[in-house]
Tab-separated table of C-alpha atoms and ligand atoms in Angstrom:
chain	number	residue	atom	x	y	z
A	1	UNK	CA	0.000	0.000	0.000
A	2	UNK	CA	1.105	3.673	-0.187
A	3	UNK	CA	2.832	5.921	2.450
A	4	UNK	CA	3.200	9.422	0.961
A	5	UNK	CA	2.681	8.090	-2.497
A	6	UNK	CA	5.342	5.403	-2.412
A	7	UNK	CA	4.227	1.861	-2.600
A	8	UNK	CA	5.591	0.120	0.372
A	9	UNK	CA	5.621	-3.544	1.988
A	10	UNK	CA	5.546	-4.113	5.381
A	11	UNK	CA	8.815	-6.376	5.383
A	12	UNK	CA	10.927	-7.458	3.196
A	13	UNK	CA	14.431	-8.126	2.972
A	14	UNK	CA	17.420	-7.613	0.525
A	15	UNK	CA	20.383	-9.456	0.921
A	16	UNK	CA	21.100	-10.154	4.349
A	17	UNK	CA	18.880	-7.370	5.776
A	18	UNK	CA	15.304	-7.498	6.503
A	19	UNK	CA	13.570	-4.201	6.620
A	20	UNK	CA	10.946	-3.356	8.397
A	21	UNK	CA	8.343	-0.744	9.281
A	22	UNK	CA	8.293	0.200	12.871
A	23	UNK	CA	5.132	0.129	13.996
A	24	UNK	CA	6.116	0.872	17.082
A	25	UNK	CA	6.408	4.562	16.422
A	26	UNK	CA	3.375	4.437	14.236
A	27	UNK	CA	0.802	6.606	13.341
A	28	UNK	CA	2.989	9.300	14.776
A	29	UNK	CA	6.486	8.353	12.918
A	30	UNK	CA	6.908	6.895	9.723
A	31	UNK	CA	10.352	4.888	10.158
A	32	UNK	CA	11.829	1.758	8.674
A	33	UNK	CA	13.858	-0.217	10.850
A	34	UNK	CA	16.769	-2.244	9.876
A	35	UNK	CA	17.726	-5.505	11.472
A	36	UNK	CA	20.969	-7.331	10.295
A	37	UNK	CA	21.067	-10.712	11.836
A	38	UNK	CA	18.386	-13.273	12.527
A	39	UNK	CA	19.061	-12.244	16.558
A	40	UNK	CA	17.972	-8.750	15.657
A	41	UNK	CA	14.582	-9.692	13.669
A	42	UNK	CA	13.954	-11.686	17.078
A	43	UNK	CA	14.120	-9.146	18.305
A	44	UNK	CA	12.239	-6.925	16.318
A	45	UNK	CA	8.854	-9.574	16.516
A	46	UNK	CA	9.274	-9.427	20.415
A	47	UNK	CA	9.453	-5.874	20.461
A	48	UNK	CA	6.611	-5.528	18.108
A	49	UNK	CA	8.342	-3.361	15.803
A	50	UNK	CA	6.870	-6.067	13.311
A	51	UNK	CA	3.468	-7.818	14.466
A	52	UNK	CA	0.429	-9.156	13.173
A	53	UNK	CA	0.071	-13.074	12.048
A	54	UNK	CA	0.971	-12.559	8.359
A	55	UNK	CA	3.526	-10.170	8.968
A	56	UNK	CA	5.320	-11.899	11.492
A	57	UNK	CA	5.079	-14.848	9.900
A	58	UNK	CA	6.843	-13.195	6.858
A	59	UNK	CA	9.805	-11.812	9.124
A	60	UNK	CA	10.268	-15.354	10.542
A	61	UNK	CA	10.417	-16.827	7.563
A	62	UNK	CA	13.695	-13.816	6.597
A	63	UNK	CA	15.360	-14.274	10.094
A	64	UNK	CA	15.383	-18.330	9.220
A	65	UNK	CA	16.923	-17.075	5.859
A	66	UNK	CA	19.845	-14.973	7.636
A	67	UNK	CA	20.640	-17.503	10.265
A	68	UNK	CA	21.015	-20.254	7.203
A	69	UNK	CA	23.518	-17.437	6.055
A	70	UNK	CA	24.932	-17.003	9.475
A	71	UNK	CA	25.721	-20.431	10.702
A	72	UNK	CA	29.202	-21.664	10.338
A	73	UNK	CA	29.619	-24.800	7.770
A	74	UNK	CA	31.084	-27.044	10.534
A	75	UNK	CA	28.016	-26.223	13.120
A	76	UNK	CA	25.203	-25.510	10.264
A	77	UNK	CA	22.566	-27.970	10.998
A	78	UNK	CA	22.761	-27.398	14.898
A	79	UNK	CA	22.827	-23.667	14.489
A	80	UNK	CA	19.866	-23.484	12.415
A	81	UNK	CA	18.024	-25.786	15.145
A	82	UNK	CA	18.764	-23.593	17.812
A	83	UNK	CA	18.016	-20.591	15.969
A	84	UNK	CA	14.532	-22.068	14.328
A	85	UNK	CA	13.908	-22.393	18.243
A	86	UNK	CA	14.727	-18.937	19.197
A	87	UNK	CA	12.192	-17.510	16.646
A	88	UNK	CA	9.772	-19.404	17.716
A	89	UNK	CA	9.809	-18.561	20.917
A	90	UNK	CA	9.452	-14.696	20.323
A	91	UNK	CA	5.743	-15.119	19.782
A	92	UNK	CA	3.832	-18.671	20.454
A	93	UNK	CA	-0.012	-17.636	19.335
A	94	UNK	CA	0.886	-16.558	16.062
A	95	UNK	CA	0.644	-19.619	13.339
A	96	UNK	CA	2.294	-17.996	10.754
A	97	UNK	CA	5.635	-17.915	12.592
A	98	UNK	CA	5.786	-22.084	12.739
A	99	UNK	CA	4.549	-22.266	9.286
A	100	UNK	CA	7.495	-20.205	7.937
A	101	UNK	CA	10.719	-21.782	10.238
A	102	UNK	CA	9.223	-24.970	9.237
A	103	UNK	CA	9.962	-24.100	5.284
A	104	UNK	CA	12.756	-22.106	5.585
A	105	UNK	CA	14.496	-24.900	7.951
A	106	UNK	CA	13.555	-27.563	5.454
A	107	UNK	CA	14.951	-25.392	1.979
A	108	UNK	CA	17.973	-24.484	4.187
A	109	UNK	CA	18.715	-28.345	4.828
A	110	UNK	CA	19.499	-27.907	0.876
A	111	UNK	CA	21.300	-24.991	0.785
A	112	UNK	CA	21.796	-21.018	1.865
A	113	UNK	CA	20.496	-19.891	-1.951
A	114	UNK	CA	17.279	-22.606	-0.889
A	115	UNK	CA	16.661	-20.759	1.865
A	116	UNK	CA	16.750	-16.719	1.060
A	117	UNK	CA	14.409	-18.001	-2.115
A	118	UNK	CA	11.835	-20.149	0.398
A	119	UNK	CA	11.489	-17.000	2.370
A	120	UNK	CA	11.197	-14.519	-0.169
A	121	UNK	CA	8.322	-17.044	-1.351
A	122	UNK	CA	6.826	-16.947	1.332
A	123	UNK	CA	6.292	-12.996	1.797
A	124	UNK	CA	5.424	-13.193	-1.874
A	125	UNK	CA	2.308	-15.504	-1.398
A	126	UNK	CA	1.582	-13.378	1.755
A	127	UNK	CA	1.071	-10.716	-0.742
A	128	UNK	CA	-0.920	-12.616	-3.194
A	129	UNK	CA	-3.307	-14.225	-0.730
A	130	UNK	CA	-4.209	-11.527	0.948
A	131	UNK	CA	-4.996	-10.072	-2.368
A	132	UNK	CA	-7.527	-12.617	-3.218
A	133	UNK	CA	-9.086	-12.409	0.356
A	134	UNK	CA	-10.026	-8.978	-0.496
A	135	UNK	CA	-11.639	-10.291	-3.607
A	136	UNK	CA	-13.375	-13.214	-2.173
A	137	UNK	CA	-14.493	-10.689	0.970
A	138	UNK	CA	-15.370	-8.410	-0.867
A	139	UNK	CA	-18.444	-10.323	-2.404
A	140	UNK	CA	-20.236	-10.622	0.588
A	141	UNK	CA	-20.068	-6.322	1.457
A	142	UNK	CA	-22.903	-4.230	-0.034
A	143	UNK	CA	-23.215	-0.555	-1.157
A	144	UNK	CA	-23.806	1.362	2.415
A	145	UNK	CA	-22.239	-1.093	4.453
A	146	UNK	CA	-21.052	-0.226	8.158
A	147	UNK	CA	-18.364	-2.588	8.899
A	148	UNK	CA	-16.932	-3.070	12.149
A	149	UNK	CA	-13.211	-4.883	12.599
A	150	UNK	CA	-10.786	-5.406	15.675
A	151	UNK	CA	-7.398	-5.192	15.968
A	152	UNK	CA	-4.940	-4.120	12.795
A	153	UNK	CA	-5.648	-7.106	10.154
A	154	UNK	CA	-4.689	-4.932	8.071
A	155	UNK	CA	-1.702	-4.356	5.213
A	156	UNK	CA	0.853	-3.440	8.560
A	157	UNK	CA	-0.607	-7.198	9.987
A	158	UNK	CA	0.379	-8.790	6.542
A	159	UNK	CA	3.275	-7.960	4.242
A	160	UNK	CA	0.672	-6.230	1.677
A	161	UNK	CA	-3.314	-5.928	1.679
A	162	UNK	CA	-3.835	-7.892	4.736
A	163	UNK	CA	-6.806	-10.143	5.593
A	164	UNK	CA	-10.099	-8.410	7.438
A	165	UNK	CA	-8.899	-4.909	5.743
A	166	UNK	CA	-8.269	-6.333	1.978
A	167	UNK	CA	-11.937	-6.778	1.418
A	168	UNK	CA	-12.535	-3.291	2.444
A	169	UNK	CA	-9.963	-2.108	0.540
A	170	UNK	CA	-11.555	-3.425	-2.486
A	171	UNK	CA	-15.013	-2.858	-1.868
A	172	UNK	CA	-13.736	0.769	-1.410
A	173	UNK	CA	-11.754	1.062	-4.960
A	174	UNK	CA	-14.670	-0.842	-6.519
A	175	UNK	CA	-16.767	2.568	-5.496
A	176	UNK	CA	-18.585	1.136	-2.800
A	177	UNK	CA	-19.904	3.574	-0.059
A	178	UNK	CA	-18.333	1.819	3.071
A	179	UNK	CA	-17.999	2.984	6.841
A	180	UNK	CA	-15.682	1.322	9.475
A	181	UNK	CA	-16.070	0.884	13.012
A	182	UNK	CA	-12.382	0.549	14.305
A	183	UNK	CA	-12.207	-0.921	17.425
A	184	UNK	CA	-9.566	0.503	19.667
A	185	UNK	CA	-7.705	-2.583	21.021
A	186	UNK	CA	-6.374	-1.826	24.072
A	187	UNK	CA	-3.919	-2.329	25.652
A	188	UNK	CA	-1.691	-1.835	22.773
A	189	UNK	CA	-4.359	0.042	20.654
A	190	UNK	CA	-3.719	-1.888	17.303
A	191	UNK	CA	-7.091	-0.897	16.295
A	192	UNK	CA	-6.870	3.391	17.117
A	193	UNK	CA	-3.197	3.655	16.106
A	194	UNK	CA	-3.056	1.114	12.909
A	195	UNK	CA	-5.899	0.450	11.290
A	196	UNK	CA	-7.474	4.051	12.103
A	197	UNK	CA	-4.330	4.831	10.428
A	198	UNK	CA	-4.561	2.746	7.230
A	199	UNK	CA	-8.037	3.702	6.654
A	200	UNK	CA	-6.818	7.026	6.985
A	201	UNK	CA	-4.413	7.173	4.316
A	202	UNK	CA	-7.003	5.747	2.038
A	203	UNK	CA	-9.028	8.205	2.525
A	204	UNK	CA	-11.888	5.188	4.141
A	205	UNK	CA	-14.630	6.761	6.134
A	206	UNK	CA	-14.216	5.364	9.429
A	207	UNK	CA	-14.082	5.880	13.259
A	208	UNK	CA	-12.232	4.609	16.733
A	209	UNK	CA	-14.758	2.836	18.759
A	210	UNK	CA	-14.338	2.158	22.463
A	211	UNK	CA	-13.481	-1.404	23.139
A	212	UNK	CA	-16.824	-1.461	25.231
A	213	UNK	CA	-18.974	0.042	22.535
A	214	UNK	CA	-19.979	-2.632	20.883
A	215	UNK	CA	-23.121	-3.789	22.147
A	216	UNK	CA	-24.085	-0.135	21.803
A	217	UNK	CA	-23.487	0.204	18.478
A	218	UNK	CA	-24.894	-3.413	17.384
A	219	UNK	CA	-28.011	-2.886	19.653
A	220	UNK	CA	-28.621	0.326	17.780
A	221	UNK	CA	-28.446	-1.748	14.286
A	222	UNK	CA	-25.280	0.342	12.895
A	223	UNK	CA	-23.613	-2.983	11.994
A	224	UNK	CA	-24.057	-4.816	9.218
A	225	UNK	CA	-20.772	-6.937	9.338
A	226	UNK	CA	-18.101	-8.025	11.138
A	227	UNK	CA	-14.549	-8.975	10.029
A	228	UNK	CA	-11.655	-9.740	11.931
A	229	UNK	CA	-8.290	-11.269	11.335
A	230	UNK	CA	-7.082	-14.957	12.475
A	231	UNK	CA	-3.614	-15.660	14.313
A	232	UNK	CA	-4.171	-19.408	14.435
A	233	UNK	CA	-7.404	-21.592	13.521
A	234	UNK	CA	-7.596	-24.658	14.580
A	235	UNK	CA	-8.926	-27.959	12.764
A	236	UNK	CA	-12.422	-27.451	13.898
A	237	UNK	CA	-12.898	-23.724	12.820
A	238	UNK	CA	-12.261	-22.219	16.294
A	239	UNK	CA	-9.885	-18.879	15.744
A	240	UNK	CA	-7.763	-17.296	17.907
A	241	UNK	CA	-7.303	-13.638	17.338
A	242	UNK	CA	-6.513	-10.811	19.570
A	243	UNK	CA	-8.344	-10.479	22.637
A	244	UNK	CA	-11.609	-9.058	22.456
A	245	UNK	CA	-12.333	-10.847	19.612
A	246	UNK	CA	-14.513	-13.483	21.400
A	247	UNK	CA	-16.578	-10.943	23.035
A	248	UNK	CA	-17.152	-9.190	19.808
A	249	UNK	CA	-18.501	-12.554	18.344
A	250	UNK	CA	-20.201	-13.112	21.130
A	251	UNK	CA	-22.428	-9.354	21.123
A	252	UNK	CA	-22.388	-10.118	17.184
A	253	UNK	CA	-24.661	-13.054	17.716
A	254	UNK	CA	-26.970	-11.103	20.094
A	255	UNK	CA	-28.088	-8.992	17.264
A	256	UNK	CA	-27.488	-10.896	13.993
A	257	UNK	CA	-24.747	-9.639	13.097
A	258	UNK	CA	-22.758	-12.173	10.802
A	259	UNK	CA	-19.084	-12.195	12.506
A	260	UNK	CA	-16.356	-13.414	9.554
A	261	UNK	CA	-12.837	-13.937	10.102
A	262	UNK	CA	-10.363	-13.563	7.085
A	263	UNK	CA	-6.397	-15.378	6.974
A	264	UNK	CA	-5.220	-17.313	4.156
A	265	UNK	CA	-4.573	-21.281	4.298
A	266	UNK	CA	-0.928	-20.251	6.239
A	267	UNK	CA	-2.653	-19.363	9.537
A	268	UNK	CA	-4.867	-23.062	9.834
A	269	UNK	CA	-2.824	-24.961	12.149
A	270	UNK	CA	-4.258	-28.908	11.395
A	271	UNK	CA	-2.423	-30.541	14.128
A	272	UNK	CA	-4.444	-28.415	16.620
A	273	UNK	CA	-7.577	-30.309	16.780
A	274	UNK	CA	-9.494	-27.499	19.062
A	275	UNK	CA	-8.966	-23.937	20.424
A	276	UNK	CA	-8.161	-25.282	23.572
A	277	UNK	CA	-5.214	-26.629	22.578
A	278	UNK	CA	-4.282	-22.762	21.045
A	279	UNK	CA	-0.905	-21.473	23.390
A	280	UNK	CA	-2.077	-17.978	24.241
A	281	UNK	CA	0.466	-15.418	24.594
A	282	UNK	CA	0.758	-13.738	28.458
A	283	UNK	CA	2.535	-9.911	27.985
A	284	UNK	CA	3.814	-7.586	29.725
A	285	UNK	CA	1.560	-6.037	32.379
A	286	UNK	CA	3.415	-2.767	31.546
A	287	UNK	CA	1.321	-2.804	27.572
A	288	UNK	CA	-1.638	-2.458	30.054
A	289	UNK	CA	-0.560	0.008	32.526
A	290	UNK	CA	1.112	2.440	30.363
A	291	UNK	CA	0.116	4.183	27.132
A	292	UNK	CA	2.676	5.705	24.426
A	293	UNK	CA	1.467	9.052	22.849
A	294	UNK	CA	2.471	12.112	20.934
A	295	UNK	CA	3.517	15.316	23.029
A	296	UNK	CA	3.089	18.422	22.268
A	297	UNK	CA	6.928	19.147	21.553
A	298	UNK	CA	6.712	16.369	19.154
A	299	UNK	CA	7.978	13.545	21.383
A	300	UNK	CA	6.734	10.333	22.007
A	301	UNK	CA	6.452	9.057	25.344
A	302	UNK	CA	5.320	6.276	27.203
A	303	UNK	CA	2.792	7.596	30.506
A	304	UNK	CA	1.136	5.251	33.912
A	305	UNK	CA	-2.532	5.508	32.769
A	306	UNK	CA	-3.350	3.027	35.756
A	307	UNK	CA	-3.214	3.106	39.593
A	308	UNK	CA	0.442	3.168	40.476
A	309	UNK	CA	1.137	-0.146	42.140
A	310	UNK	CA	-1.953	-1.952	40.798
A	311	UNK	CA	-1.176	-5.246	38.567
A	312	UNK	CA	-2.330	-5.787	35.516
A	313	UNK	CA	-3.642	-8.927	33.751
A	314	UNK	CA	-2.326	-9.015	29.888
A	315	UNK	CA	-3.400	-12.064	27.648
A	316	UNK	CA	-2.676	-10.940	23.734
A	317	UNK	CA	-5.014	-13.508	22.733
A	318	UNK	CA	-8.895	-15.136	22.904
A	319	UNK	CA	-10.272	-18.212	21.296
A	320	UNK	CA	-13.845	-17.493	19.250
A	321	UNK	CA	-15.496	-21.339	19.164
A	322	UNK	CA	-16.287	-22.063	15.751
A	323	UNK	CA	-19.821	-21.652	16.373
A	324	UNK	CA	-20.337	-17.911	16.691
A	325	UNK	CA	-18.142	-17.795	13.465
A	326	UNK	CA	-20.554	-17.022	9.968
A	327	UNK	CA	-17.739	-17.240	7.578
A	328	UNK	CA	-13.915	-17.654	7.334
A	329	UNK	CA	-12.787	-15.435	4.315
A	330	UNK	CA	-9.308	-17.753	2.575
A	331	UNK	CA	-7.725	-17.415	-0.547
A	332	UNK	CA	-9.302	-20.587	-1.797
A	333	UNK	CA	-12.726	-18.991	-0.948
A	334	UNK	CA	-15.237	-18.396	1.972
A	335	UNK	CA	-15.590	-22.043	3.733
A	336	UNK	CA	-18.229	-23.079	7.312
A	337	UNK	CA	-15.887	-23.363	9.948
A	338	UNK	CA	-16.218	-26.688	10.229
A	339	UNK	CA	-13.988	-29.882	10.496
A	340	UNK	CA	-15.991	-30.886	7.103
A	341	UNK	CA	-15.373	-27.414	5.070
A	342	UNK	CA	-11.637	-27.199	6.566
A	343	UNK	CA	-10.458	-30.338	5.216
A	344	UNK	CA	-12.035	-29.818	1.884
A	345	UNK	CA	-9.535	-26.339	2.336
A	346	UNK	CA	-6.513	-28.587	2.429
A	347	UNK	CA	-7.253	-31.352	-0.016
B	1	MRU	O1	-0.315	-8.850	18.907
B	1	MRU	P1	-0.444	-8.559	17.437
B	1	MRU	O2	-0.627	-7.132	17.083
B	1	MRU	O3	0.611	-9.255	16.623
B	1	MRU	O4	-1.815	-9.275	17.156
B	1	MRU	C1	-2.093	-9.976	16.056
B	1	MRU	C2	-3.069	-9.271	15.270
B	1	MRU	O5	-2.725	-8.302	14.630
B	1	MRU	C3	-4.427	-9.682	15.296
B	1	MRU	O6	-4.865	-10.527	16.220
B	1	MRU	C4	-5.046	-9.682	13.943
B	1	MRU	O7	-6.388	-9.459	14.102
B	1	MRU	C5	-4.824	-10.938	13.153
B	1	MRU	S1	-3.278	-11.060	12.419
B	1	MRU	C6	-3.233	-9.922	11.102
């Protein structure tokens, strides 16, 4: 998508380096941030510089790709182990992390050139399935519709397009009139700072809701649809997505409102036979008791918004059971999410 009129990706990675836009600093800073060794794009998908299933995912896939270039030829099969291990362990929900180590580790068993082209394949196909998402989503949104999403599924959560925002990106350049409810997302606000930001530059029509606003709105019939993103489904169609989700899907069935989730086939994890076997990510109880914001003098700064001395609670995750979920939006098409439908996906 475009940033001041220059087409940009959200990672990608040229020679050894894998660049990066820092979300971190987003909507306030535009920055891209530069990370050299497969250590430092660790550390970039802990920080959350890069974050979001697809995009992390993609960035996984480049940091296998750099330690393959990395490891010494006398050590190279037990430093790739132990470095597969440390990416995964910079963020366990997301599916799209395990999917990419697991090809990048198996093309770098061949070779280094095997394993810079597996990952630049896989941020590639990122781009293209999110593409068709949008198409295939986009069917289902009507002229006038008032859309509601949570979370940034956006092109920042993928490497291009993304997965709940690519249908509304091409329902928009199709011409249709479309309005977005953007839920906030606290603690970390993916919702107000990202996809309030996307929208933005697009020129959507769209506006922040409170995380606790949406029975309101539904009650009052302002919804016609839900989408939201996907960080890992499981065999049976249940999805786990940033928390909130499930009581979003929840207040969606209240008052009819059909609740789809869009990822490609990269975030179905098959060896998972229900949600509750999903690992969800515990954070930082700092995410929750401290905000970052613009000053006036320009800086940004990080401020207690809680009690000093309280705790704070901070799962990044929630599990939606299949069966509040209408539709799951994939590159193949828009399938039930059922056991049925899913393995029909993969076949
Ligand atoms: O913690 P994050 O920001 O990496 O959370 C992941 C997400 O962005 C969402 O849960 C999203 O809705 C699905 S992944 C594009």
């Amino acid at each position: 998508m475009k940033v001041n009129n220059k087409h940009y990706l959200t990672v990608w990675m040229e020679g050894s380096t894998v660049y990066l836009i820092e979300q971190n600093l987003l909507p306030f800073k535009f920055q891209i941030h530069k990370s050299e060794s497969y250590k430092e794009s660790c550390i970039a998908i802990k920080t959350m510089i890069v974050r979001g299933a697809g995009a992390i995912g993609a960035t996984a896939g480049f940091a296998m790709a750099q330690a393959s270039n990395e490891a010494p030829e006398n050590d190279y099969i037990k430093f790739l182990e132990k470095a597969k291990k440390e990416i995964e362990a910079t963020r366990p929900t997301a599916r799209n992390l395990f999917y990419a180590t697991n090809r990048v580790f198996n093309a770098a068993k061949i070779s280094k050139q095997e394993a810079y082209k597996a990952a630049q394949d896989i941020a590639a196909e990122n781009v293209q399935d999110a593409k068709k998402i949008g198409e295939f989503g986009n069917e289902l949104i009507k002229d006038g519709y008032n859309i509601e999403t949570h979370c940034n599924a956006g092109w920042l959560g993928f490497v291009d397009y993304g997965s709940a925002l690519s249908p509304i990106y091409a329902a928009n350049n199709e011409g249709k009139k479309i309005f977005v409810y953007v839920d906030e997302t606290r603690p970390r606000s993916q919702g107000a700072r990202l996809t309030a930001w996307e929208l933005k530059n697009e020129n959507i029509p769209h506006a922040i809701l409170p995380d606790n606003a949406g029975a309101y709105i539904m009650s009052r019939g302002k919804v016609d649809m839900m989408i939201v993103g996907a960080d890992r489904i499981a065999a049976n169609g249940d999805v786990a997505n940033k928390i909130g989700t499930f009581e979003k899907a929840i207040v969606a069935r209240e008052f009819n409102v059909p609740f789809y989730v869009a990822a490609p086939c990269s975030t179905f994890d098959l060896d998972c036979h229900t949600g509750n076997n999903i690992i969800i990510e515990q954070r930082d109880e700092d995410e929750v008791l401290y905000q970052t914001g613009l000053l006036n003098n320009g800086e940004i700064e990080k401020v207690l918004v809680c009690s000093p001395g309280s705790n704070a609670i901070n799962p990044a995750f929630d599990v939606t059971p299949a069966d509040y979920i209408t539709g799951i939006i994939t590159e193949k098409g828009i399938i039930k999410p059922s056991v049925e439908e899913i393995k029909k996906l993969f076949k």
